[in-house]
Amino acid sequence: MKLVRYGEMGAERPGLIDGEGRLRSVAPLVTDWTPELLSPDALAILGAVDIDRLPLVPGTPRLGVPVAGLRQIFAVGLNYVDHSVETGLALTTHPMLFAKSIASLCGANDDVAIPPGAAKLDWEIELAIVIGRTGRHLSEAEALSHIGGLCLSIEFSERAWQMEMGGQHGKGKSYDRFTPLGPWLTTMDEVGDPQALAMQLEVNDAVRQRGSSSDMVFAIAAIVSHISQFQTLLPGDVIQTGTPAGVAYGAENPVYLKPGDVVTCRADKLGTQRHRIVTEQV
């Protein structure tokens, strides 16, 4: 299934994308997509619903964050060899993790504002895990059954704040709308092999990143298992899984995002995002 929430920010309603790519309302069944509905039992019940009998949603409404009530955001750094090479940073023996503000979430096509004082706004296409079932001390064999689904994501990063203000990654990655998710959450039965998803990001129609989850240093199951060894994973936890090469920071003469730029990204089975870069009005 592809779970989606549509409507104005703060007033989103739950929906599903049918087999022909059309948006359908599930309001007769649930009031919203919440982390509790990502459990295997809940998804099995929802999977028995005849989607074609659900009402179609007219027009092209805004698509918000696909799941309401998400709890926290982890991010994995340096999880692609080519990205490690372009940044000149060594790969780590274990997944490199940092936390991000939940306030950085936004929808798949929302504008992204350059904050006051920011000068080095960068892009990173990522696949994001959304946990659907509580897990602790999970083996890699158990890990995938605790995932509710995957989303396409971008990690917008203000490199000066990240690199030049005390070395805390979260400083450069936690600003409002720096973590778009969507357009939908694809459940694992529809994802298939999570290590076989191609992805691509463009800035103003020029391809900047192209990669595949097959190139991850630490696979999705390994990441979930690793985090569960030192922290109980709960429904609604989000984990961004790293980015392939092609970020501005890795270029010899980096050109960062500016107002008017458009960032577009897509991934197999996870949909497409499009973000216009604007100046924040304060």
CSV table of C-alpha atoms in Angstrom, one decimal:
chain,number,residue,atom,x,y,z
A,1,MET,CA,0.0,0.0,0.0
A,2,LYS,CA,0.9,3.6,-0.5
A,3,LEU,CA,-0.3,5.7,2.5
A,4,VAL,CA,-0.7,9.4,2.0
A,5,ARG,CA,-2.0,12.5,3.9
A,6,TYR,CA,-3.5,15.3,1.8
A,7,GLY,CA,-4.7,18.8,2.5
A,8,GLU,CA,-3.5,22.0,4.0
A,9,MET,CA,-0.7,21.9,6.5
A,10,GLY,CA,-2.1,21.1,9.9
A,11,ALA,CA,-5.4,19.8,8.5
A,12,GLU,CA,-4.3,16.8,6.5
A,13,ARG,CA,-6.6,13.8,5.9
A,14,PRO,CA,-5.7,10.2,5.3
A,15,GLY,CA,-5.7,8.6,1.9
A,16,LEU,CA,-4.3,5.8,-0.3
A,17,ILE,CA,-2.8,5.7,-3.8
A,18,ASP,CA,-4.6,3.1,-5.9
A,19,GLY,CA,-3.1,0.9,-8.6
A,20,GLU,CA,-3.6,3.6,-11.2
A,21,GLY,CA,-1.9,6.3,-9.2
A,22,ARG,CA,-5.1,8.0,-8.1
A,23,LEU,CA,-5.6,9.4,-4.6
A,24,ARG,CA,-8.5,7.9,-2.6
A,25,SER,CA,-9.8,8.9,0.8
A,26,VAL,CA,-9.8,6.5,3.7
A,27,ALA,CA,-11.6,8.8,6.0
A,28,PRO,CA,-14.5,6.3,6.3
A,29,LEU,CA,-12.1,3.8,7.8
A,30,VAL,CA,-9.6,5.8,9.9
A,31,THR,CA,-9.4,9.4,11.0
A,32,ASP,CA,-5.6,9.7,10.3
A,33,TRP,CA,-2.5,7.6,9.6
A,34,THR,CA,-0.8,7.2,12.9
A,35,PRO,CA,2.2,5.1,13.9
A,36,GLU,CA,0.0,2.6,15.6
A,37,LEU,CA,-1.6,1.7,12.2
A,38,LEU,CA,1.8,0.7,10.8
A,39,SER,CA,1.9,-2.5,12.9
A,40,PRO,CA,1.8,-5.8,10.9
A,41,ASP,CA,-1.7,-6.6,12.3
A,42,ALA,CA,-3.1,-3.2,11.4
A,43,LEU,CA,-1.6,-3.3,7.9
A,44,ALA,CA,-3.0,-6.8,7.3
A,45,ILE,CA,-6.5,-5.6,8.1
A,46,LEU,CA,-6.1,-2.5,5.9
A,47,GLY,CA,-4.6,-4.7,3.1
A,48,ALA,CA,-7.9,-6.6,2.9
A,49,VAL,CA,-9.8,-3.4,2.0
A,50,ASP,CA,-10.9,-3.1,-1.6
A,51,ILE,CA,-9.2,0.2,-2.5
A,52,ASP,CA,-11.2,0.7,-5.7
A,53,ARG,CA,-14.3,1.1,-3.5
A,54,LEU,CA,-12.9,4.1,-1.6
A,55,PRO,CA,-13.9,7.6,-2.8
A,56,LEU,CA,-11.6,9.3,-5.3
A,57,VAL,CA,-10.2,12.7,-4.1
A,58,PRO,CA,-10.7,15.4,-6.8
A,59,GLY,CA,-8.0,17.8,-7.9
A,60,THR,CA,-4.4,17.8,-6.9
A,61,PRO,CA,-4.3,18.7,-3.2
A,62,ARG,CA,-1.1,19.3,-1.2
A,63,LEU,CA,0.5,16.1,0.1
A,64,GLY,CA,1.8,16.4,3.7
A,65,VAL,CA,4.0,14.1,5.8
A,66,PRO,CA,2.5,10.6,5.2
A,67,VAL,CA,2.2,9.7,8.8
A,68,ALA,CA,1.0,11.9,11.7
A,69,GLY,CA,2.6,11.8,15.2
A,70,LEU,CA,6.1,10.8,14.1
A,71,ARG,CA,8.3,10.7,17.2
A,72,GLN,CA,11.9,11.4,16.4
A,73,ILE,CA,14.4,11.5,13.5
A,74,PHE,CA,17.7,9.6,13.4
A,75,ALA,CA,20.0,10.1,10.4
A,76,VAL,CA,22.9,8.0,9.2
A,77,GLY,CA,26.0,9.7,7.9
A,78,LEU,CA,28.5,8.4,5.3
A,79,ASN,CA,26.5,5.4,4.3
A,80,TYR,CA,27.6,5.4,0.6
A,81,VAL,CA,31.3,4.9,-0.3
A,82,ASP,CA,31.1,7.4,-3.2
A,83,HIS,CA,29.8,10.1,-0.8
A,84,SER,CA,32.6,9.4,1.7
A,85,VAL,CA,35.1,9.8,-1.1
A,86,GLU,CA,33.7,13.1,-2.4
A,87,THR,CA,33.7,14.6,1.1
A,88,GLY,CA,37.1,13.3,2.0
A,89,LEU,CA,35.7,11.7,5.2
A,90,ALA,CA,36.5,8.2,6.3
A,91,LEU,CA,33.9,5.5,6.5
A,92,THR,CA,33.0,4.3,10.0
A,93,THR,CA,33.1,0.8,11.4
A,94,HIS,CA,29.5,1.2,12.7
A,95,PRO,CA,26.7,3.4,11.4
A,96,MET,CA,27.4,7.1,12.2
A,97,LEU,CA,24.2,8.4,13.8
A,98,PHE,CA,22.9,11.9,14.8
A,99,ALA,CA,19.5,13.2,15.8
A,100,LYS,CA,17.4,15.9,14.1
A,101,SER,CA,14.5,18.0,15.2
A,102,ILE,CA,11.0,16.7,14.5
A,103,ALA,CA,10.1,20.2,13.6
A,104,SER,CA,12.2,19.9,10.4
A,105,LEU,CA,9.5,17.6,8.8
A,106,CYS,CA,7.4,18.8,5.8
A,107,GLY,CA,5.5,17.5,2.9
A,108,ALA,CA,6.8,16.3,-0.5
A,109,ASN,CA,6.3,19.5,-2.5
A,110,ASP,CA,6.4,22.2,0.2
A,111,ASP,CA,8.6,25.3,-0.4
A,112,VAL,CA,11.9,25.2,1.5
A,113,ALA,CA,13.1,28.5,2.9
A,114,ILE,CA,16.7,29.6,3.3
A,115,PRO,CA,17.1,30.7,6.9
A,116,PRO,CA,18.5,34.2,7.8
A,117,GLY,CA,22.3,34.0,7.9
A,118,ALA,CA,22.5,30.8,5.9
A,119,ALA,CA,24.9,30.7,3.0
A,120,LYS,CA,25.6,27.1,2.2
A,121,LEU,CA,22.3,25.3,1.7
A,122,ASP,CA,22.9,21.8,0.3
A,123,TRP,CA,20.9,18.8,-0.8
A,124,GLU,CA,21.0,15.0,0.0
A,125,ILE,CA,18.6,12.5,-1.4
A,126,GLU,CA,17.8,9.8,1.1
A,127,LEU,CA,15.5,6.8,1.8
A,128,ALA,CA,13.8,7.1,5.1
A,129,ILE,CA,12.6,4.2,7.3
A,130,VAL,CA,9.5,4.6,9.4
A,131,ILE,CA,9.3,2.2,12.3
A,132,GLY,CA,5.9,0.5,12.7
A,133,ARG,CA,6.5,-2.0,15.6
A,134,THR,CA,8.4,-1.7,18.9
A,135,GLY,CA,11.8,-3.4,18.7
A,136,ARG,CA,14.7,-3.9,21.1
A,137,HIS,CA,17.9,-6.0,20.6
A,138,LEU,CA,16.7,-7.0,17.1
A,139,SER,CA,18.8,-9.2,14.8
A,140,GLU,CA,19.1,-8.2,11.2
A,141,ALA,CA,16.8,-11.1,10.3
A,142,GLU,CA,14.1,-9.6,12.6
A,143,ALA,CA,14.6,-6.0,11.7
A,144,LEU,CA,12.6,-5.6,8.5
A,145,SER,CA,9.4,-7.0,10.2
A,146,HIS,CA,9.6,-3.9,12.5
A,147,ILE,CA,9.5,-1.4,9.7
A,148,GLY,CA,6.1,0.1,8.8
A,149,GLY,CA,7.3,1.4,5.4
A,150,LEU,CA,9.8,3.5,3.5
A,151,CYS,CA,9.6,7.1,2.3
A,152,LEU,CA,11.5,9.2,-0.1
A,153,SER,CA,13.3,12.1,1.7
A,154,ILE,CA,15.7,14.9,1.2
A,155,GLU,CA,18.1,16.0,3.9
A,156,PHE,CA,18.6,19.7,3.4
A,157,SER,CA,21.8,20.8,5.1
A,158,GLU,CA,23.2,24.2,5.9
A,159,ARG,CA,26.9,23.3,5.7
A,160,ALA,CA,28.3,26.4,7.5
A,161,TRP,CA,26.1,25.6,10.5
A,162,GLN,CA,27.0,21.9,10.3
A,163,MET,CA,30.7,22.3,9.8
A,164,GLU,CA,31.7,25.6,11.2
A,165,MET,CA,29.7,26.0,14.4
A,166,GLY,CA,30.9,23.3,16.8
A,167,GLY,CA,30.8,20.2,14.6
A,168,GLN,CA,27.2,19.1,15.5
A,169,HIS,CA,25.5,17.8,12.4
A,170,GLY,CA,22.0,18.5,13.8
A,171,LYS,CA,22.7,22.2,13.8
A,172,GLY,CA,22.8,22.2,10.0
A,173,LYS,CA,20.0,19.8,9.4
A,174,SER,CA,17.2,20.5,11.8
A,175,TYR,CA,15.8,23.8,10.5
A,176,ASP,CA,12.1,24.0,9.6
A,177,ARG,CA,11.3,22.0,6.4
A,178,PHE,CA,14.8,20.6,6.1
A,179,THR,CA,13.4,17.0,6.2
A,180,PRO,CA,10.6,16.5,3.7
A,181,LEU,CA,9.0,13.0,3.6
A,182,GLY,CA,6.7,11.6,1.0
A,183,PRO,CA,4.8,11.9,-1.2
A,184,TRP,CA,3.6,8.7,0.4
A,185,LEU,CA,4.8,5.9,2.7
A,186,THR,CA,5.2,2.6,0.8
A,187,THR,CA,4.6,-0.5,3.0
A,188,MET,CA,7.2,-3.2,2.9
A,189,ASP,CA,5.1,-5.7,1.0
A,190,GLU,CA,5.1,-3.3,-1.9
A,191,VAL,CA,8.7,-2.2,-1.5
A,192,GLY,CA,10.0,-5.7,-2.1
A,193,ASP,CA,13.8,-5.7,-1.8
A,194,PRO,CA,14.7,-2.5,0.0
A,195,GLN,CA,18.3,-2.8,-1.2
A,196,ALA,CA,17.3,-2.5,-4.9
A,197,LEU,CA,15.8,1.0,-5.1
A,198,ALA,CA,17.2,3.5,-7.6
A,199,MET,CA,17.1,7.2,-6.8
A,200,GLN,CA,17.9,10.5,-8.5
A,201,LEU,CA,18.0,14.2,-7.5
A,202,GLU,CA,18.1,17.2,-9.8
A,203,VAL,CA,18.7,20.9,-9.2
A,204,ASN,CA,17.0,23.0,-11.9
A,205,ASP,CA,16.6,19.9,-14.1
A,206,ALA,CA,20.3,19.1,-13.9
A,207,VAL,CA,21.1,15.7,-12.4
A,208,ARG,CA,23.2,16.1,-9.3
A,209,GLN,CA,22.8,12.7,-7.6
A,210,ARG,CA,22.1,9.2,-9.0
A,211,GLY,CA,22.4,6.1,-6.9
A,212,SER,CA,20.9,2.9,-5.5
A,213,SER,CA,20.2,1.5,-2.1
A,214,SER,CA,22.2,-1.5,-3.3
A,215,ASP,CA,25.3,0.7,-2.7
A,216,MET,CA,24.7,1.3,1.0
A,217,VAL,CA,27.6,0.5,3.3
A,218,PHE,CA,25.1,-0.5,6.1
A,219,ALA,CA,21.9,-2.0,4.7
A,220,ILE,CA,18.5,-1.0,6.0
A,221,ALA,CA,18.1,-4.2,8.2
A,222,ALA,CA,21.6,-3.6,9.6
A,223,ILE,CA,20.8,0.0,10.6
A,224,VAL,CA,17.6,-0.9,12.3
A,225,SER,CA,19.3,-3.8,14.2
A,226,HIS,CA,22.2,-1.5,15.2
A,227,ILE,CA,20.0,1.2,16.7
A,228,SER,CA,17.8,-1.3,18.5
A,229,GLN,CA,20.9,-2.5,20.5
A,230,PHE,CA,21.1,0.7,22.5
A,231,GLN,CA,17.7,2.3,22.2
A,232,THR,CA,14.2,0.8,22.0
A,233,LEU,CA,12.7,1.7,18.6
A,234,LEU,CA,9.1,2.7,18.8
A,235,PRO,CA,6.3,3.2,16.2
A,236,GLY,CA,6.8,6.6,14.6
A,237,ASP,CA,10.6,6.7,14.7
A,238,VAL,CA,12.1,7.9,11.5
A,239,ILE,CA,15.6,6.9,10.2
A,240,GLN,CA,17.2,8.6,7.2
A,241,THR,CA,19.7,6.2,5.7
A,242,GLY,CA,22.4,8.3,4.0
A,243,THR,CA,23.0,9.8,0.6
A,244,PRO,CA,25.0,8.9,-2.5
A,245,ALA,CA,27.6,11.2,-4.1
A,246,GLY,CA,26.7,14.5,-5.8
A,247,VAL,CA,26.1,17.0,-3.0
A,248,ALA,CA,27.3,20.5,-3.4
A,249,TYR,CA,29.7,20.2,-0.5
A,250,GLY,CA,31.7,17.5,-2.3
A,251,ALA,CA,32.4,19.6,-5.4
A,252,GLU,CA,35.7,21.3,-6.1
A,253,ASN,CA,33.9,24.6,-6.5
A,254,PRO,CA,30.6,24.1,-4.7
A,255,VAL,CA,27.5,26.0,-5.8
A,256,TYR,CA,24.9,26.0,-3.0
A,257,LEU,CA,21.1,26.5,-3.3
A,258,LYS,CA,19.7,30.0,-3.8
A,259,PRO,CA,16.2,31.4,-3.9
A,260,GLY,CA,14.4,30.4,-7.1
A,261,ASP,CA,16.2,27.0,-7.4
A,262,VAL,CA,14.0,23.9,-7.7
A,263,VAL,CA,15.1,20.6,-6.3
A,264,THR,CA,13.4,17.5,-7.7
A,265,CYS,CA,14.0,13.9,-6.6
A,266,ARG,CA,12.6,10.5,-7.2
A,267,ALA,CA,13.1,6.9,-6.1
A,268,ASP,CA,11.7,3.5,-7.3
A,269,LYS,CA,8.3,2.8,-5.7
A,270,LEU,CA,8.6,5.8,-3.4
A,271,GLY,CA,7.5,8.6,-5.7
A,272,THR,CA,8.7,12.1,-6.5
A,273,GLN,CA,9.3,15.3,-4.6
A,274,ARG,CA,9.7,18.9,-5.9
A,275,HIS,CA,10.8,21.8,-3.7
A,276,ARG,CA,11.1,25.5,-4.6
A,277,ILE,CA,13.8,27.3,-2.6
A,278,VAL,CA,12.6,30.6,-1.3
A,279,THR,CA,13.8,33.4,1.1
A,280,GLU,CA,12.4,33.1,4.5
A,281,GLN,CA,10.2,36.1,5.5
A,282,VAL,CA,11.0,37.1,9.1
